[in-house]
Amino acid sequence: MLCVANGEKARIADALLRFKMLHTWVDENMQAQSDIGLAFIAELKAAAPRIVRALERARDGHLDAVYIDGLPKDVESARIVLVAMTHILGKPFNYDAQNGGALVMKLKPVRGSVGNTNSTREDFAFHTDDAAIPRDARVEWLQLYGIVNPPNTLTGFAPTMDALNDLKASGTVDPLVKALGQPRFRVRFPVSFGFEKEVWSDPCPVIEIGKDGDIETRFPSYAIKPVRDDDFVAHAAIAVFLAALERQVINVPLDAGCFLAFNNNRGAHKRGTIGEGDRLVLRTYATQCLDMLQAVTGENGPIFPVAPFAKALSA
């Protein structure tokens, strides 16, 4: 956890004041928003180099998550700071079907929302975002920035390696752990994408080795199933992995001015029940490379159509 010192807060506030005099946020222009965030990185680095160093360590693979308290609390400042920090971790982007295709997504509860979505007030179970999308087109770093948060409303993150070490230490039967690394599962495209029917991925593992040698995971706990209904080992593997994540989770509040970034491929996250009152959290996505998104969709970004990734599976 990094707490922004009073001197850093003052320098960030001064930098934002000067910056806003020269740059105007354009609500409907996602590329312009991305450019504004990119331009603010130098200001942020001069005002609070500790923040930039922490994010660079995460980007370079030394940290799975970063939690910062004490950032600006108003939306107009927060969105500039958020997009700048997103650029440090990777390239900001979004899918057109996710939260209206906004670069800076606004997460708030909506009455009557489907369970296990970012707009429900009920518990949002452990998951990795957009797990059905191919690895090189999936969000790598997910950033959350609190604006309004009811008391005792917590967001949790559990690193994959911690969960696997937990399973080994607890004496979990080896076949269950091995099953997680085999293509015995299917994961569903998110409900929030708005497809007319459920679309499930090709067979895939829950745990795999990434290109950099990292242990990676795709695990929407409420939208995963064995390829075969009678694969009882795969059913049990899902259950024990979820239990290990629950034991290893670290929960934090996304109160006003709090920021949480985590690697979507190296851990899973969850959110508890939203307490009474309003809630607003800003979210951004980042990835290290846009090549696959651009090649498959024919778009430059930063917003990409998601339909091409589901088309072959739903045909």
Tab-separated table of C-alpha atoms in Angstrom:
chain	number	residue	atom	x	y	z
A	1	MET	CA	0.000	0.000	0.000
A	2	LEU	CA	1.256	3.445	-0.925
A	3	CYS	CA	-0.127	6.489	0.895
A	4	VAL	CA	0.262	9.772	-0.966
A	5	ALA	CA	2.034	12.288	1.282
A	6	ASN	CA	0.675	15.798	1.828
A	7	GLY	CA	3.486	17.345	-0.219
A	8	GLU	CA	2.757	14.987	-3.099
A	9	LYS	CA	-0.968	15.787	-2.899
A	10	ALA	CA	-0.227	19.499	-3.153
A	11	ARG	CA	2.115	19.028	-6.103
A	12	ILE	CA	-0.418	16.813	-7.934
A	13	ALA	CA	-3.157	19.412	-7.338
A	14	ASP	CA	-0.933	22.197	-8.678
A	15	ALA	CA	0.044	20.106	-11.709
A	16	LEU	CA	-3.614	19.362	-12.481
A	17	LEU	CA	-4.563	23.023	-12.190
A	18	ARG	CA	-1.913	24.024	-14.731
A	19	PHE	CA	-2.645	21.041	-16.964
A	20	LYS	CA	-6.407	21.704	-17.176
A	21	MET	CA	-5.742	25.226	-18.378
A	22	LEU	CA	-4.042	23.771	-21.472
A	23	HIS	CA	-6.017	20.553	-22.046
A	24	THR	CA	-9.760	19.992	-22.393
A	25	TRP	CA	-11.361	16.621	-21.697
A	26	VAL	CA	-13.607	15.561	-24.608
A	27	ASP	CA	-16.375	13.236	-23.445
A	28	GLU	CA	-17.030	11.473	-26.775
A	29	ASN	CA	-13.460	11.266	-28.099
A	30	MET	CA	-11.712	8.238	-26.584
A	31	GLN	CA	-8.452	8.798	-28.452
A	32	ALA	CA	-8.305	12.386	-27.193
A	33	GLN	CA	-8.865	11.135	-23.635
A	34	SER	CA	-6.024	8.655	-24.055
A	35	ASP	CA	-3.761	11.391	-25.390
A	36	ILE	CA	-4.574	13.643	-22.421
A	37	GLY	CA	-3.600	10.911	-19.988
A	38	LEU	CA	-0.386	10.250	-21.880
A	39	ALA	CA	0.503	13.935	-21.740
A	40	PHE	CA	-0.022	14.061	-17.972
A	41	ILE	CA	2.525	11.318	-17.182
A	42	ALA	CA	5.422	13.793	-17.100
A	43	GLU	CA	3.494	16.022	-14.692
A	44	LEU	CA	2.658	13.060	-12.447
A	45	LYS	CA	6.249	11.863	-12.452
A	46	ALA	CA	7.494	15.301	-11.381
A	47	ALA	CA	4.815	15.681	-8.685
A	48	ALA	CA	4.847	12.147	-7.232
A	49	PRO	CA	7.689	9.969	-8.568
A	50	ARG	CA	6.940	7.273	-5.958
A	51	ILE	CA	3.611	6.567	-7.663
A	52	VAL	CA	5.217	6.231	-11.079
A	53	ARG	CA	7.968	3.952	-9.732
A	54	ALA	CA	5.408	1.642	-8.095
A	55	LEU	CA	3.449	1.346	-11.336
A	56	GLU	CA	6.619	0.725	-13.347
A	57	ARG	CA	7.588	-2.081	-10.951
A	58	ALA	CA	4.168	-3.639	-11.488
A	59	ARG	CA	4.401	-3.269	-15.261
A	60	ASP	CA	7.832	-4.928	-15.226
A	61	GLY	CA	6.473	-7.969	-13.405
A	62	HIS	CA	7.715	-7.315	-9.859
A	63	LEU	CA	4.233	-6.723	-8.393
A	64	ASP	CA	0.873	-8.362	-9.080
A	65	ALA	CA	-1.099	-5.425	-7.675
A	66	VAL	CA	-0.712	-1.814	-6.505
A	67	TYR	CA	-2.968	-0.026	-4.001
A	68	ILE	CA	-2.662	3.743	-3.536
A	69	ASP	CA	-4.539	5.978	-1.093
A	70	GLY	CA	-4.683	9.766	-1.162
A	71	LEU	CA	-5.200	10.653	-4.824
A	72	PRO	CA	-7.540	13.448	-6.051
A	73	LYS	CA	-11.188	12.773	-5.249
A	74	ASP	CA	-13.097	14.747	-7.903
A	75	VAL	CA	-14.030	13.048	-11.184
A	76	GLU	CA	-12.487	15.738	-13.414
A	77	SER	CA	-9.051	15.262	-11.840
A	78	ALA	CA	-9.376	11.528	-11.203
A	79	ARG	CA	-9.979	10.614	-14.831
A	80	ILE	CA	-6.826	12.440	-15.961
A	81	VAL	CA	-4.710	10.818	-13.253
A	82	LEU	CA	-6.284	7.411	-13.927
A	83	VAL	CA	-5.595	7.438	-17.659
A	84	ALA	CA	-2.035	8.609	-17.031
A	85	MET	CA	-1.432	5.730	-14.598
A	86	THR	CA	-3.046	3.335	-17.082
A	87	HIS	CA	-0.553	4.427	-19.752
A	88	ILE	CA	2.313	3.638	-17.382
A	89	LEU	CA	1.045	0.058	-17.054
A	90	GLY	CA	0.265	-0.469	-20.745
A	91	LYS	CA	-1.890	0.766	-23.608
A	92	PRO	CA	-5.410	1.893	-22.582
A	93	PHE	CA	-8.257	0.256	-24.515
A	94	ASN	CA	-11.762	-1.145	-24.192
A	95	TYR	CA	-14.251	-3.317	-26.056
A	96	ASP	CA	-17.204	-1.607	-27.705
A	97	ALA	CA	-19.692	-3.770	-25.807
A	98	GLN	CA	-18.163	-3.180	-22.379
A	99	ASN	CA	-19.752	-0.263	-20.481
A	100	GLY	CA	-20.774	1.476	-23.676
A	101	GLY	CA	-17.269	1.380	-25.137
A	102	ALA	CA	-16.012	4.097	-22.775
A	103	LEU	CA	-12.272	4.432	-22.236
A	104	VAL	CA	-12.936	5.460	-18.621
A	105	MET	CA	-15.763	3.197	-17.507
A	106	LYS	CA	-18.129	4.272	-14.730
A	107	LEU	CA	-19.063	1.405	-12.423
A	108	LYS	CA	-22.141	2.030	-10.302
A	109	PRO	CA	-24.984	-0.134	-9.012
A	110	VAL	CA	-28.136	-0.344	-11.103
A	111	ARG	CA	-31.394	-1.640	-9.653
A	112	GLY	CA	-32.450	-4.968	-11.152
A	113	SER	CA	-29.020	-5.837	-12.583
A	114	VAL	CA	-28.117	-9.439	-13.337
A	115	GLY	CA	-25.985	-11.130	-10.682
A	116	ASN	CA	-22.196	-11.269	-11.009
A	117	THR	CA	-21.948	-8.101	-13.097
A	118	ASN	CA	-20.285	-4.813	-12.188
A	119	SER	CA	-23.676	-3.129	-11.757
A	120	THR	CA	-25.199	-5.508	-9.198
A	121	ARG	CA	-25.256	-4.624	-5.486
A	122	GLU	CA	-24.871	-8.265	-4.494
A	123	ASP	CA	-21.533	-10.030	-4.107
A	124	PHE	CA	-19.567	-10.165	-7.354
A	125	ALA	CA	-17.785	-13.525	-7.173
A	126	PHE	CA	-14.149	-14.257	-8.008
A	127	HIS	CA	-13.279	-13.800	-11.657
A	128	THR	CA	-10.739	-12.692	-14.205
A	129	ASP	CA	-12.122	-10.210	-16.707
A	130	ASP	CA	-13.095	-11.281	-20.227
A	131	ALA	CA	-11.607	-14.756	-19.846
A	132	ALA	CA	-13.210	-16.087	-23.050
A	133	ILE	CA	-11.246	-13.649	-25.202
A	134	PRO	CA	-7.865	-14.901	-26.519
A	135	ARG	CA	-4.899	-14.123	-24.272
A	136	ASP	CA	-3.306	-11.540	-26.580
A	137	ALA	CA	-6.558	-9.591	-26.922
A	138	ARG	CA	-7.508	-9.748	-23.247
A	139	VAL	CA	-7.097	-7.050	-20.614
A	140	GLU	CA	-3.761	-7.472	-18.835
A	141	TRP	CA	-3.923	-4.677	-16.253
A	142	LEU	CA	-7.183	-3.568	-14.721
A	143	GLN	CA	-7.335	-0.222	-12.883
A	144	LEU	CA	-10.022	0.868	-10.401
A	145	TYR	CA	-10.266	4.401	-8.966
A	146	GLY	CA	-12.725	5.147	-6.162
A	147	ILE	CA	-14.917	8.260	-6.245
A	148	VAL	CA	-17.789	7.272	-3.916
A	149	ASN	CA	-17.847	4.069	-1.867
A	150	PRO	CA	-20.331	3.056	0.850
A	151	PRO	CA	-18.819	1.932	4.177
A	152	ASN	CA	-17.616	-1.669	4.373
A	153	THR	CA	-17.771	-2.169	0.601
A	154	LEU	CA	-14.574	-4.039	-0.273
A	155	THR	CA	-12.818	-5.193	-3.423
A	156	GLY	CA	-10.511	-8.201	-3.212
A	157	PHE	CA	-7.586	-9.588	-5.201
A	158	ALA	CA	-5.897	-12.977	-4.845
A	159	PRO	CA	-2.668	-13.776	-6.767
A	160	THR	CA	-2.723	-17.061	-8.662
A	161	MET	CA	0.630	-18.201	-7.277
A	162	ASP	CA	-0.549	-17.670	-3.706
A	163	ALA	CA	-3.619	-19.814	-4.407
A	164	LEU	CA	-1.542	-22.590	-5.992
A	165	ASN	CA	0.952	-22.558	-3.116
A	166	ASP	CA	-2.020	-22.744	-0.747
A	167	LEU	CA	-3.292	-25.845	-2.542
A	168	LYS	CA	0.105	-27.537	-2.345
A	169	ALA	CA	0.518	-26.668	1.345
A	170	SER	CA	-2.943	-27.953	2.170
A	171	GLY	CA	-2.186	-31.332	0.593
A	172	THR	CA	-4.718	-31.030	-2.227
A	173	VAL	CA	-4.678	-34.174	-4.323
A	174	ASP	CA	-2.275	-33.816	-7.220
A	175	PRO	CA	-4.761	-34.838	-9.962
A	176	LEU	CA	-6.929	-31.835	-9.062
A	177	VAL	CA	-4.030	-29.389	-9.375
A	178	LYS	CA	-2.911	-31.022	-12.634
A	179	ALA	CA	-6.450	-30.800	-14.016
A	180	LEU	CA	-6.354	-27.001	-13.695
A	181	GLY	CA	-3.560	-26.948	-16.284
A	182	GLN	CA	-5.386	-29.100	-18.814
A	183	PRO	CA	-7.934	-27.995	-21.491
A	184	ARG	CA	-10.859	-29.516	-19.613
A	185	PHE	CA	-12.880	-26.301	-19.191
A	186	ARG	CA	-14.940	-23.755	-21.093
A	187	VAL	CA	-15.492	-20.143	-20.026
A	188	ARG	CA	-18.411	-17.926	-21.018
A	189	PHE	CA	-18.276	-14.506	-22.632
A	190	PRO	CA	-19.482	-11.853	-20.148
A	191	VAL	CA	-23.199	-11.117	-19.879
A	192	SER	CA	-22.253	-7.433	-20.085
A	193	PHE	CA	-21.269	-7.925	-23.742
A	194	GLY	CA	-24.966	-8.229	-24.554
A	195	PHE	CA	-24.913	-11.249	-26.880
A	196	GLU	CA	-28.344	-12.709	-27.713
A	197	LYS	CA	-27.311	-16.138	-26.450
A	198	GLU	CA	-24.582	-17.587	-24.274
A	199	VAL	CA	-21.223	-17.922	-26.040
A	200	TRP	CA	-18.642	-20.292	-24.572
A	201	SER	CA	-14.954	-20.588	-25.374
A	202	ASP	CA	-13.150	-23.522	-26.906
A	203	PRO	CA	-11.697	-25.982	-24.349
A	204	CYS	CA	-9.026	-24.270	-22.264
A	205	PRO	CA	-7.080	-24.695	-19.017
A	206	VAL	CA	-7.616	-22.576	-15.910
A	207	ILE	CA	-3.863	-22.331	-15.321
A	208	GLU	CA	-1.231	-21.985	-18.044
A	209	ILE	CA	2.304	-20.745	-18.583
A	210	GLY	CA	2.435	-17.312	-20.221
A	211	LYS	CA	4.924	-16.169	-22.853
A	212	ASP	CA	7.160	-14.651	-20.155
A	213	GLY	CA	7.113	-17.845	-18.113
A	214	ASP	CA	4.556	-16.480	-15.639
A	215	ILE	CA	1.796	-18.636	-14.227
A	216	GLU	CA	-1.437	-17.199	-15.667
A	217	THR	CA	-5.101	-17.900	-15.094
A	218	ARG	CA	-8.515	-17.424	-16.648
A	219	PHE	CA	-11.210	-18.063	-14.093
A	220	PRO	CA	-14.691	-16.528	-14.064
A	221	SER	CA	-15.880	-18.695	-11.173
A	222	TYR	CA	-19.568	-18.192	-12.060
A	223	ALA	CA	-19.057	-18.701	-15.820
A	224	ILE	CA	-16.818	-21.756	-16.105
A	225	LYS	CA	-17.710	-25.412	-16.615
A	226	PRO	CA	-15.972	-28.673	-17.498
A	227	VAL	CA	-16.005	-29.612	-21.175
A	228	ARG	CA	-17.702	-32.851	-20.115
A	229	ASP	CA	-20.486	-32.784	-17.557
A	230	ASP	CA	-19.274	-36.109	-16.136
A	231	ASP	CA	-15.695	-34.861	-15.572
A	232	PHE	CA	-15.902	-34.942	-11.797
A	233	VAL	CA	-12.184	-34.219	-11.392
A	234	ALA	CA	-12.622	-30.952	-13.319
A	235	HIS	CA	-15.676	-30.048	-11.199
A	236	ALA	CA	-13.655	-30.674	-8.036
A	237	ALA	CA	-10.660	-28.726	-9.383
A	238	ILE	CA	-12.859	-25.641	-9.890
A	239	ALA	CA	-14.118	-25.912	-6.313
A	240	VAL	CA	-10.702	-26.323	-4.667
A	241	PHE	CA	-9.144	-23.492	-6.696
A	242	LEU	CA	-11.978	-21.148	-5.754
A	243	ALA	CA	-11.583	-22.082	-2.087
A	244	ALA	CA	-7.842	-21.357	-2.273
A	245	LEU	CA	-8.497	-17.938	-3.807
A	246	GLU	CA	-10.925	-17.173	-0.976
A	247	ARG	CA	-8.262	-18.055	1.601
A	248	GLN	CA	-5.629	-15.864	-0.084
A	249	VAL	CA	-7.712	-12.801	-0.922
A	250	ILE	CA	-6.684	-9.319	0.242
A	251	ASN	CA	-9.676	-6.963	0.535
A	252	VAL	CA	-9.396	-3.174	0.291
A	253	PRO	CA	-11.913	-0.297	0.142
A	254	LEU	CA	-12.117	1.784	-3.009
A	255	ASP	CA	-12.957	4.936	-1.100
A	256	ALA	CA	-12.650	8.390	-2.665
A	257	GLY	CA	-9.093	8.875	-3.922
A	258	CYS	CA	-8.138	5.186	-3.604
A	259	PHE	CA	-6.656	3.345	-6.582
A	260	LEU	CA	-6.203	-0.380	-7.163
A	261	ALA	CA	-4.438	-1.888	-10.171
A	262	PHE	CA	-3.852	-5.606	-10.625
A	263	ASN	CA	-2.663	-8.027	-13.259
A	264	ASN	CA	-5.763	-9.716	-14.678
A	265	ASN	CA	-3.721	-12.705	-15.869
A	266	ARG	CA	-1.873	-13.326	-12.601
A	267	GLY	CA	-4.785	-13.298	-10.182
A	268	ALA	CA	-8.533	-13.116	-9.711
A	269	HIS	CA	-10.646	-10.417	-8.110
A	270	LYS	CA	-14.028	-10.040	-6.440
A	271	ARG	CA	-16.260	-7.445	-4.810
A	272	GLY	CA	-18.417	-7.789	-1.729
A	273	THR	CA	-21.966	-6.549	-1.339
A	274	ILE	CA	-22.316	-2.810	-1.959
A	275	GLY	CA	-23.573	-1.039	1.155
A	276	GLU	CA	-26.385	1.485	1.261
A	277	GLY	CA	-25.958	4.665	-0.739
A	278	ASP	CA	-24.313	5.686	-3.978
A	279	ARG	CA	-21.151	4.140	-5.383
A	280	LEU	CA	-18.971	5.251	-8.274
A	281	VAL	CA	-15.711	3.627	-9.315
A	282	LEU	CA	-13.826	4.531	-12.487
A	283	ARG	CA	-12.252	1.630	-14.375
A	284	THR	CA	-9.745	1.364	-17.216
A	285	TYR	CA	-8.195	-1.533	-19.118
A	286	ALA	CA	-4.590	-1.811	-20.297
A	287	THR	CA	-2.592	-4.307	-22.317
A	288	GLN	CA	1.033	-4.371	-23.397
A	289	CYS	CA	0.285	-4.866	-27.088
A	290	LEU	CA	-2.697	-4.030	-29.307
A	291	ASP	CA	-1.512	-6.089	-32.301
A	292	MET	CA	-4.058	-8.919	-32.024
A	293	LEU	CA	-6.946	-6.562	-31.279
A	294	GLN	CA	-6.043	-4.493	-34.335
A	295	ALA	CA	-5.457	-7.514	-36.600
A	296	VAL	CA	-8.702	-9.303	-35.745
A	297	THR	CA	-10.970	-6.244	-35.734
A	298	GLY	CA	-9.318	-4.078	-38.381
A	299	GLU	CA	-9.560	-1.107	-35.996
A	300	ASN	CA	-6.776	1.071	-34.615
A	301	GLY	CA	-8.423	1.534	-31.212
A	302	PRO	CA	-8.466	2.424	-28.441
A	303	ILE	CA	-12.021	0.966	-28.613
A	304	PHE	CA	-12.376	-2.401	-30.367
A	305	PRO	CA	-15.432	-4.425	-31.455
A	306	VAL	CA	-15.742	-7.652	-29.501
A	307	ALA	CA	-18.021	-9.470	-31.954
A	308	PRO	CA	-15.191	-10.861	-34.150
A	309	PHE	CA	-13.844	-12.808	-31.177
A	310	ALA	CA	-17.196	-14.486	-30.515
A	311	LYS	CA	-18.296	-14.947	-34.122
A	312	ALA	CA	-16.413	-18.177	-34.813
A	313	LEU	CA	-17.573	-19.713	-31.533
A	314	SER	CA	-21.243	-18.815	-32.000
A	315	ALA	CA	-21.497	-19.720	-35.693
